[in-house]
Coordinates of C-alpha atoms in Angstrom, one line a residue:
X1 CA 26.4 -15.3 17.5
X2 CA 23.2 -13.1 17.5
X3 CA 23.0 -9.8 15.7
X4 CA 19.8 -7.6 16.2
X5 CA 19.4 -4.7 14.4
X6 CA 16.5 -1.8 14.8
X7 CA 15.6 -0.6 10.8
X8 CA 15.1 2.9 10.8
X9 CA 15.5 3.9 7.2
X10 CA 14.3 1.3 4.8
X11 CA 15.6 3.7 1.9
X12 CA 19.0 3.2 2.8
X13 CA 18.5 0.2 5.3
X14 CA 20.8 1.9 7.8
X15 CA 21.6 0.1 10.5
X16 CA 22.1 0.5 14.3
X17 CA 22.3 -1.9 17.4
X18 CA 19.5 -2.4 19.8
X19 CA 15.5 -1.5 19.9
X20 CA 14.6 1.9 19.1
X21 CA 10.9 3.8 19.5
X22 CA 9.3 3.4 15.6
X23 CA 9.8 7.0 14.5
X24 CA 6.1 8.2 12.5
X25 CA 6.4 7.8 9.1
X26 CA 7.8 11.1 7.6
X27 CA 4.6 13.6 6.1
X28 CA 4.7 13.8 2.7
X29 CA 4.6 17.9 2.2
X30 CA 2.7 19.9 0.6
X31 CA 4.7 22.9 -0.2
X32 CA 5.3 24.1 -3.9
X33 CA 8.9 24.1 -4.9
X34 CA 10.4 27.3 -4.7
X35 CA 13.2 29.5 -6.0
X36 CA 16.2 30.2 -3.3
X37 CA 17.1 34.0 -2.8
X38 CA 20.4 33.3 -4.7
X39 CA 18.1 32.5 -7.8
X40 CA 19.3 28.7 -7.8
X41 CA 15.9 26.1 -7.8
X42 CA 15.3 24.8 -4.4
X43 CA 15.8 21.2 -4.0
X44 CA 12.9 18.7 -5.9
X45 CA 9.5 18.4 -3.7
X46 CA 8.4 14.7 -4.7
X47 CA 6.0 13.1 -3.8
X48 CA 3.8 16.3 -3.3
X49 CA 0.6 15.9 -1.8
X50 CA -2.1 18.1 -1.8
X51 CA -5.2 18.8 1.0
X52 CA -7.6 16.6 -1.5
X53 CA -5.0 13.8 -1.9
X54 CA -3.9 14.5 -5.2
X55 CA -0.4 14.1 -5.8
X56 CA 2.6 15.3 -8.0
X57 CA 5.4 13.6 -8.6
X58 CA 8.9 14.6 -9.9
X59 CA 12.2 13.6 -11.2
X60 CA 15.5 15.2 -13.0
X61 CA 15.9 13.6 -16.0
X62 CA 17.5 16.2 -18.2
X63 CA 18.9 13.4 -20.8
X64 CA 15.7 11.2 -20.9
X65 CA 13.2 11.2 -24.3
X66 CA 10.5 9.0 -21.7
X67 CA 9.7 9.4 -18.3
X68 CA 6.6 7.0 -17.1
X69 CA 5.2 5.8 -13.6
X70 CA 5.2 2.3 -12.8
X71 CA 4.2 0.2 -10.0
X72 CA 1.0 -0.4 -7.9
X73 CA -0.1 2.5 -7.3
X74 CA -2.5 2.4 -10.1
X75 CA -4.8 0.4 -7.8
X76 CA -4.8 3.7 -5.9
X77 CA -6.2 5.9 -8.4
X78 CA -10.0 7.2 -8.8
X79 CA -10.8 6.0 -11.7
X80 CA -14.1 4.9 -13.9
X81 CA -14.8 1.2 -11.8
X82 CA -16.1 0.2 -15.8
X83 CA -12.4 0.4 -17.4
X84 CA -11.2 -2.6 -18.9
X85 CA -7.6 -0.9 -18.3
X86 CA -4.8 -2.4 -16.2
X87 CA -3.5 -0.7 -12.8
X88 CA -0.6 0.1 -14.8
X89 CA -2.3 1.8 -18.0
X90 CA -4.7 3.6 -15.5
X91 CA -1.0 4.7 -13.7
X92 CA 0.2 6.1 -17.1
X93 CA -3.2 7.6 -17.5
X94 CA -3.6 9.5 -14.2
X95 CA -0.6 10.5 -14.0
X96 CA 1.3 11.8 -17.0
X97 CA 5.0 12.8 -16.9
X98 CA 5.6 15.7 -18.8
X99 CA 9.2 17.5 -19.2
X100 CA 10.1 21.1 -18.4
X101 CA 13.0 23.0 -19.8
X102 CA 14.6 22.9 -16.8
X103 CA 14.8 19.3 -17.1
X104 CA 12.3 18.1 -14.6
X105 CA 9.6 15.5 -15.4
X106 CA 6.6 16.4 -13.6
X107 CA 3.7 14.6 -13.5
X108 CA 0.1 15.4 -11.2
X109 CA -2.9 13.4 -10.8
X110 CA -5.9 14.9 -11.8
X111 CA -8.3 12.9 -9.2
X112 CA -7.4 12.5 -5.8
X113 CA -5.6 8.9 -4.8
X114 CA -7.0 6.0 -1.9
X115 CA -5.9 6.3 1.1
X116 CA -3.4 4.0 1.8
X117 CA 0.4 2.8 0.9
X118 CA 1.1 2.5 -2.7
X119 CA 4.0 1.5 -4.3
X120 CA 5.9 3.4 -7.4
X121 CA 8.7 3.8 -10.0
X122 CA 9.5 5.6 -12.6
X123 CA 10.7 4.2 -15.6
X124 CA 13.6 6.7 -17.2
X125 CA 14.1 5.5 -20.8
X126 CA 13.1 1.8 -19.6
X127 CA 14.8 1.5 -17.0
X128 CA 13.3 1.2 -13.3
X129 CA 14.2 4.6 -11.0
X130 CA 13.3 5.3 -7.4
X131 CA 11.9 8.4 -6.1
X132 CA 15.8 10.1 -4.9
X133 CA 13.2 12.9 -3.1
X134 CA 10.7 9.9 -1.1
X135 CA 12.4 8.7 2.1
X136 CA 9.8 5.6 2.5
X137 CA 10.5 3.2 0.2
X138 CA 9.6 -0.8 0.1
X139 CA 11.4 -3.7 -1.3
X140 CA 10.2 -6.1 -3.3
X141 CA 12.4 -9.2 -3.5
X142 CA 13.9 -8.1 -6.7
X143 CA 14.0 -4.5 -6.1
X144 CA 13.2 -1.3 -4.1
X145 CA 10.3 0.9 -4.5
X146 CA 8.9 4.2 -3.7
X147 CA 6.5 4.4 -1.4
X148 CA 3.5 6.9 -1.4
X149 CA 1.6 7.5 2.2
X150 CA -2.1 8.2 1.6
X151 CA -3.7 9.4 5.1
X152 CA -7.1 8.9 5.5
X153 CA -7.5 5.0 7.0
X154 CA -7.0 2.6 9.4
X155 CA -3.6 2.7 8.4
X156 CA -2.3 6.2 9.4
X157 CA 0.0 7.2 11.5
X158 CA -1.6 8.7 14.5
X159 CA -0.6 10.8 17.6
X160 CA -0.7 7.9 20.1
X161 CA 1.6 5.6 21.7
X162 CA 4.1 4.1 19.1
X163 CA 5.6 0.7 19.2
X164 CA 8.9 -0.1 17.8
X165 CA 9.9 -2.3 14.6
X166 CA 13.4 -4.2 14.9
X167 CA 15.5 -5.9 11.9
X168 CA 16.5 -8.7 13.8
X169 CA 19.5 -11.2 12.2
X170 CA 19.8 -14.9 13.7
X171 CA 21.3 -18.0 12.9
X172 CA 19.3 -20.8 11.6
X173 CA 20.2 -24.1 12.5
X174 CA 17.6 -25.3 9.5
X175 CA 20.5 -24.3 7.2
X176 CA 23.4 -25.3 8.6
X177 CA 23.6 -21.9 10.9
X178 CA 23.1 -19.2 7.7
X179 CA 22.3 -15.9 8.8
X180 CA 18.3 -14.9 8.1
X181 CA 16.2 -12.1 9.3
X182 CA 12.9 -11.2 10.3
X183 CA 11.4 -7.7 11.7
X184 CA 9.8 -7.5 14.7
X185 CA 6.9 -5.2 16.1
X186 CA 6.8 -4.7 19.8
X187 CA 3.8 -2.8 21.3
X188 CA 3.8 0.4 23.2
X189 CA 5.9 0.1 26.5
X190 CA 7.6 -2.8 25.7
X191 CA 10.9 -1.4 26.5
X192 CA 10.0 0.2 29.7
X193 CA 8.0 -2.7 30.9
X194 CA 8.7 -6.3 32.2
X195 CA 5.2 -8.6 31.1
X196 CA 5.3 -10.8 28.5
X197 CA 3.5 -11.0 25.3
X198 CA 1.7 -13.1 23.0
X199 CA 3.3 -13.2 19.6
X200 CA 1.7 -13.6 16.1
X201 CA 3.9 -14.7 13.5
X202 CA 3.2 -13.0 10.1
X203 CA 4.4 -14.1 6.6
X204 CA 4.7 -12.6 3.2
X205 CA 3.8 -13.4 -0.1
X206 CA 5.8 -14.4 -2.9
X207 CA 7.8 -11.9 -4.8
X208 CA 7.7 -9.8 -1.4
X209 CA 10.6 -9.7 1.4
X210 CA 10.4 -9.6 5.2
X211 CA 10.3 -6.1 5.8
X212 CA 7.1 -5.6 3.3
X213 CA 4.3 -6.1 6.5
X214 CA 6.2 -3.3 8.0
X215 CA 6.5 -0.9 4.9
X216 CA 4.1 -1.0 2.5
X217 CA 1.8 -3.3 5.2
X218 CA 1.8 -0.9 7.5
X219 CA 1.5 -3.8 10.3
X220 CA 3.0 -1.7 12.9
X221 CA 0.9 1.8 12.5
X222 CA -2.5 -0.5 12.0
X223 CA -1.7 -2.5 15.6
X224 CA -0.7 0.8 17.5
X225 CA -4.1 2.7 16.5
X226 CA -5.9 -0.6 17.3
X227 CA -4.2 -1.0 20.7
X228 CA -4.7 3.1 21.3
X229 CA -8.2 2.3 20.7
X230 CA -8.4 -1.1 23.3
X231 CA -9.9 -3.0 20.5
X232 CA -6.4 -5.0 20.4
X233 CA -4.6 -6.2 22.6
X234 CA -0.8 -5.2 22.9
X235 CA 1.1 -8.1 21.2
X236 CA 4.5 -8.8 18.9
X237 CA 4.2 -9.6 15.9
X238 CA 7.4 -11.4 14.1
X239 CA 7.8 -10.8 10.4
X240 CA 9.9 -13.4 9.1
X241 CA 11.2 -14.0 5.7
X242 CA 9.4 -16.2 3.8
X243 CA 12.1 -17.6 1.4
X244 CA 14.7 -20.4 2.2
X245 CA 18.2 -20.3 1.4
X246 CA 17.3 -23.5 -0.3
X247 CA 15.9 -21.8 -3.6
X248 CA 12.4 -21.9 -4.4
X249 CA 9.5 -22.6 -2.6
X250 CA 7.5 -25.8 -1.7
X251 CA 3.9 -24.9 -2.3
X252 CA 2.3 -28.6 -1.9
X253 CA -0.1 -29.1 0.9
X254 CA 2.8 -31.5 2.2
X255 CA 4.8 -29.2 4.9
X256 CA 7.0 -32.0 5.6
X257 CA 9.1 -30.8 2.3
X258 CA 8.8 -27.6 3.4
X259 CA 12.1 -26.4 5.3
X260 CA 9.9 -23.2 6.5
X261 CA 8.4 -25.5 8.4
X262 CA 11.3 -26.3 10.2
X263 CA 12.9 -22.7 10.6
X264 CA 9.8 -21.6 12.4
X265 CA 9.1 -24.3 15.0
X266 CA 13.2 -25.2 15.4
X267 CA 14.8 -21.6 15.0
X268 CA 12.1 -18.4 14.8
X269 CA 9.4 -19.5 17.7
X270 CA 12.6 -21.1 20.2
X271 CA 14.8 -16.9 19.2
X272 CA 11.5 -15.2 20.1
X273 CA 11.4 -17.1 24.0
X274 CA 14.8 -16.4 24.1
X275 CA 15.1 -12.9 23.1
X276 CA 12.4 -11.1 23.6
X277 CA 9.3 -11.7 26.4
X278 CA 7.1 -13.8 24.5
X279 CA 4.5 -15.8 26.3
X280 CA 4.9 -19.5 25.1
X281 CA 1.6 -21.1 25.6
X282 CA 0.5 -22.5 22.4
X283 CA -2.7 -19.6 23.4
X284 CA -0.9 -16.8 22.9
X285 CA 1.0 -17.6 19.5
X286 CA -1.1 -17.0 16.0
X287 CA 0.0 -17.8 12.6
X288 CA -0.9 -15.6 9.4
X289 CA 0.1 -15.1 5.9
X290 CA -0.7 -13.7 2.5
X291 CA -0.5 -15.9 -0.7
X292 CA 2.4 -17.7 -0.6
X293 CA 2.1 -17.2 3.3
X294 CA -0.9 -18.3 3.3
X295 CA -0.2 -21.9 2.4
X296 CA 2.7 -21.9 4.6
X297 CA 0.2 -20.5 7.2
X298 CA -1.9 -23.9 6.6
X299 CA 1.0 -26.0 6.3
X300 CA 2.8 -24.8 9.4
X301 CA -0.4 -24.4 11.5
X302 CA -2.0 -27.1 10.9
X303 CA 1.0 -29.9 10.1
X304 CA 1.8 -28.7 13.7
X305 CA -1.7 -28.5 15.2
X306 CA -1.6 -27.5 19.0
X307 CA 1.4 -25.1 18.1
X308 CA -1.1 -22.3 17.4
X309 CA -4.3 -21.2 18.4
X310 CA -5.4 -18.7 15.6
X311 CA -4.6 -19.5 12.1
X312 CA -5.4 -16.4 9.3
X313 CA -5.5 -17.1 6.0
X314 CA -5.2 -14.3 3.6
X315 CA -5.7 -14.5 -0.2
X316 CA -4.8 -18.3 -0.6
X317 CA -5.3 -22.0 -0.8
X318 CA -3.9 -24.9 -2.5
X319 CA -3.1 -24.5 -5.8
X320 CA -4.0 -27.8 -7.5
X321 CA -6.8 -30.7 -7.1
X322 CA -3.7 -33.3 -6.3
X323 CA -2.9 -31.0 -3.3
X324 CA -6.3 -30.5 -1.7
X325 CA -7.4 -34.3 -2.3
X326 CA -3.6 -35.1 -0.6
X327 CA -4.3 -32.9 2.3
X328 CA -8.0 -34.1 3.0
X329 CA -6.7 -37.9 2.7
X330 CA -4.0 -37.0 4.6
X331 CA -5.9 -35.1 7.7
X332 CA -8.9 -37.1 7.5
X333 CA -8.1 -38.7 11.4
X334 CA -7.5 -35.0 12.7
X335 CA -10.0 -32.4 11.1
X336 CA -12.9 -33.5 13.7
X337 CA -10.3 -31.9 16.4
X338 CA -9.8 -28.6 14.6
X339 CA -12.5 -27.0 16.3
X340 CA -11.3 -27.9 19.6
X341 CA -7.7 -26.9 18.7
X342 CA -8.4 -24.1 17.3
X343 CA -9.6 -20.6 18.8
X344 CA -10.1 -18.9 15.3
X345 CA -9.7 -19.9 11.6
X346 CA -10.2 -17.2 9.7
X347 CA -9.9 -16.8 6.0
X348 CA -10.3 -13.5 3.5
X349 CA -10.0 -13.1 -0.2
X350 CA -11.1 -10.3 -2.6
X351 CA -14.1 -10.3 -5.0
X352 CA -11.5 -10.1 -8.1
X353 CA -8.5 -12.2 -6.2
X354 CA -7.0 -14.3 -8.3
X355 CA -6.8 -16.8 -4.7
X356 CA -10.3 -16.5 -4.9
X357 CA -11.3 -20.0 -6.6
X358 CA -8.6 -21.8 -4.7
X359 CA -9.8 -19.9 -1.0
X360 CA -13.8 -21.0 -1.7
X361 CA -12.7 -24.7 -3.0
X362 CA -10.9 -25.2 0.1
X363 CA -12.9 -23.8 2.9
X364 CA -15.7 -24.9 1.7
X365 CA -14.1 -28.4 1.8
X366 CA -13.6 -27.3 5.5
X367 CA -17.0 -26.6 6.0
X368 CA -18.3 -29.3 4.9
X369 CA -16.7 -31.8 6.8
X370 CA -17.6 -29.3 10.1
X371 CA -15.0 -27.4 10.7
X372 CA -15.7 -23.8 12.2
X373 CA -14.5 -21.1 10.4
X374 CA -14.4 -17.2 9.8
X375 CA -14.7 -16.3 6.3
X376 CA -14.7 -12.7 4.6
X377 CA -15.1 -11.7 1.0
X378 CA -14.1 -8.1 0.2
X379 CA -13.8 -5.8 -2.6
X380 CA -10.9 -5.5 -5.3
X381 CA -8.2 -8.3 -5.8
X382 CA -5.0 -9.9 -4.7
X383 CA -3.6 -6.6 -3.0
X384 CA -2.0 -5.3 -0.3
X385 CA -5.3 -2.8 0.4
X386 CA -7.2 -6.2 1.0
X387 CA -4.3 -7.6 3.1
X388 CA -4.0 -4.3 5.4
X389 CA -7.6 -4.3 6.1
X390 CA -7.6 -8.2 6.8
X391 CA -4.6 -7.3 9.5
X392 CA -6.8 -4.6 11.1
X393 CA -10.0 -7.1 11.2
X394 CA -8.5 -10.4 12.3
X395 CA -5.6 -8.8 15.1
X396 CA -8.7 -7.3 17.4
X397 CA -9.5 -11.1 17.5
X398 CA -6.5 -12.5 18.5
X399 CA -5.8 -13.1 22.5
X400 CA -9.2 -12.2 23.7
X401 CA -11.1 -14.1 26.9
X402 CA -12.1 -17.7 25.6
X403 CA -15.5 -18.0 23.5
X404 CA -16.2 -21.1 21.0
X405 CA -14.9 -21.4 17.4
X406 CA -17.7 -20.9 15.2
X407 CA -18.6 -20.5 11.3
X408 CA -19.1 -17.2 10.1
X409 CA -19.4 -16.1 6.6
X410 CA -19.2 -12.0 5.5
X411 CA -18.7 -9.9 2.8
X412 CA -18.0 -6.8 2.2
X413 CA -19.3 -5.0 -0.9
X414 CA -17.8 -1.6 -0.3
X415 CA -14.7 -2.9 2.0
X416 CA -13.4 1.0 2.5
X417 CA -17.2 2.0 4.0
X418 CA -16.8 -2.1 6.2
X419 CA -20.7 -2.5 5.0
X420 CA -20.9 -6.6 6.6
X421 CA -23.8 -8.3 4.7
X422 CA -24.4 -11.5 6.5
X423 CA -26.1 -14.1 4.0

């Protein structure tokens, strides 16, 4: 039995059958709260953004002694680059909750926030409350969050052809036939059309769920303004989930106790040719994760070398010396072939990413024993504004006429400005 659901509200995660056109994400008004002619206080306006992307949030507490903000939108906020403080004491800081008589906490920036999608909670006497009043919200894997919509980026949602994003439930025979999920992004005209596509297959990190590239990653707004703009071509991307029934996750360099490895070359890749029109050459299917994704990016890509011709490595490595000397022990017979089996390798980590020691140690192990790769250092740390800018640079690469794989470092000192410095 196959179930396939479309998401359309992730706040509720109301479902419907089939494939729906991706409705643009809602605008986040700017309107004032106002007073309704029968003198009764119009509904709460939260979040409320201004012209200069400043923002006020609000909540009805009337019972609560402490109303804070929580979650990652701290990294959003303008703040002194010099502070010592954490994303979450800068949060508290910006953005100030303050009770009115009428029972609302209401709390404004006093800078303007990054453009971008940044998640938030409020904490109500401890505990962790969603925004009631913010339609977008995005899960983590133990809970839901708010989600703010900063326009102003790559990331926007645009007036041009939209694609659609599916919550798509199947049975994997990896465990025994449970019932998993993935999302999946088809391009513009899918629906009406009858071509097939390629397919690149795009994991999480840990703590995150499958429908985080889609929320808060904003994988399906980035691909249709690169496709709009011809500087991508028109592909599915499958968003799987990168957690097993089994509990816990294998993090070795040895995919063969992995069971992910097994769900995506026995269950995910074999639905996708079934289901939906994916091209099945080994040249039109790419492989890329964050963090945790990112090792099972390495372990499924390259355990099953020839499966995939571009492998994208965001914000990870191998974890441990026993792990990298395992893997180039291991691998030693087939690294001189990587180059001709593979059409990209590309790797990106952030200047303060906590990946960053265990990225560098292990490409330049790569590099040293030859093998071509792409390689980007950008600003700021282990974040999703580093993983949706590595989306919209690696997917323009993906599926293009034939040219060699070859080694190129970058970096990017001011990553929202894309200033390249070669060294």
């Amino acid at each position: 039995m196959v179930l396939r659901t479309t998401a359309l509200c992730f706040a509720c995660l109301a479902l419907t059958t089939g494939t729906q056109a991706q409705t643009p994400t809602p605008p986040v008004t700017t309107a004032a709260p106002a007073v309704r002619p029968s003198g009764r206080p119009a509904p709460l306006v939260s979040p409320q953004l201004a012209p200069d992307n400043r923002v006020t949030l609000r909540i009805y507490a009337p019972q609560a002694s402490a109303v804070t903000l929580a979650g990652d939108m701290g990294q959003g906020v303008a703040r002194d680059p010099a502070s010592n403080g954490t994303t979450a004491q800068a949060l508290a800081a910006a953005i100030p909750m303050i009770k009115t008589p009428d029972g609302v906490w209401t709390g404004s920036s006093a800078l303007p926030i990054k453009s971008g999608a940044w998640r938030y909670h409020f904490l109500v006497d401890g505990a962790s409350v969603v925004d009631s009043r913010n339609v977008n919200t995005s899960p983590y894997q133990s809970q839901m969050e708010s989600l703010l919509i900063v326009p102003g980026d790559f990331s926007d949602t645009r007036n041009v052809p939209h694609g659609s994003v599916s919550r798509v439930k199947y049975m994997a025979s990896t465990y025994q036939g449970a019932t998993r999920e993935m999302y999946v992004y088809t391009p513009p005209g899918y629906e009406k059309g009858s071509g097939t596509y390629p397919v690149l297959y795009l994991i999480h990190g840990g703590g995150e769920t499958a429908a985080s590239w889609s929320t808060v990653g904003r994988a399906n707004d980035i691909l249709d303004n690169l496709i709009a703009e011809g500087k991508a071509v028109p592909m599915i991307i499958v968003m799987p989930s990168g957690w097993t029934p089994l509990g816990g996750q294998v993090m070795t360099s040895d995919a063969t106790k992995d069971p992910f490895n097994d769900e995506m070359m026995k269950d995910i890749i074999p639905y996708m040719q079934t289901h939906f029109r994916a091209k099945t050459s080994p040249n039109d299917r790419a492989l890329s994760g964050l963090s945790m994704g990112g090792i099972q990016t390495l372990n499924v890509g390259l355990h099953n070398l020839g499966s995939f011709r571009y492998l994208a490595v965001m914000s990870s490595g191998w974890t441990t010396d026993q792990d990298r000397q395992a893997f180039f022990t291991t691998e030693a017979a087939r690294i001189p072939t990587y180059n001709s089996q593979l059409k990209l390798f590309w790797w990106g980590w952030g200047a303060t990413d906590i990946a960053r020691p265990n990225s560098l140690l292990v490409t330049d192990r790569f590099k040293a024993k030859g093998v071509h790769m792409e390689t980007m250092e950008t600003a700021d740390g282990h974040e999703w504004k580093n993983w949706r800018l590595y989306l919209h640079e690696v997917a323009p690469k993906l599926f293009q006429p034939s040219k060699p794989n070859e080694q190129v470092s970058a970096r990017r000192g001011t990553a929202q400005k894309g200033i390249r410095i070669e060294p």
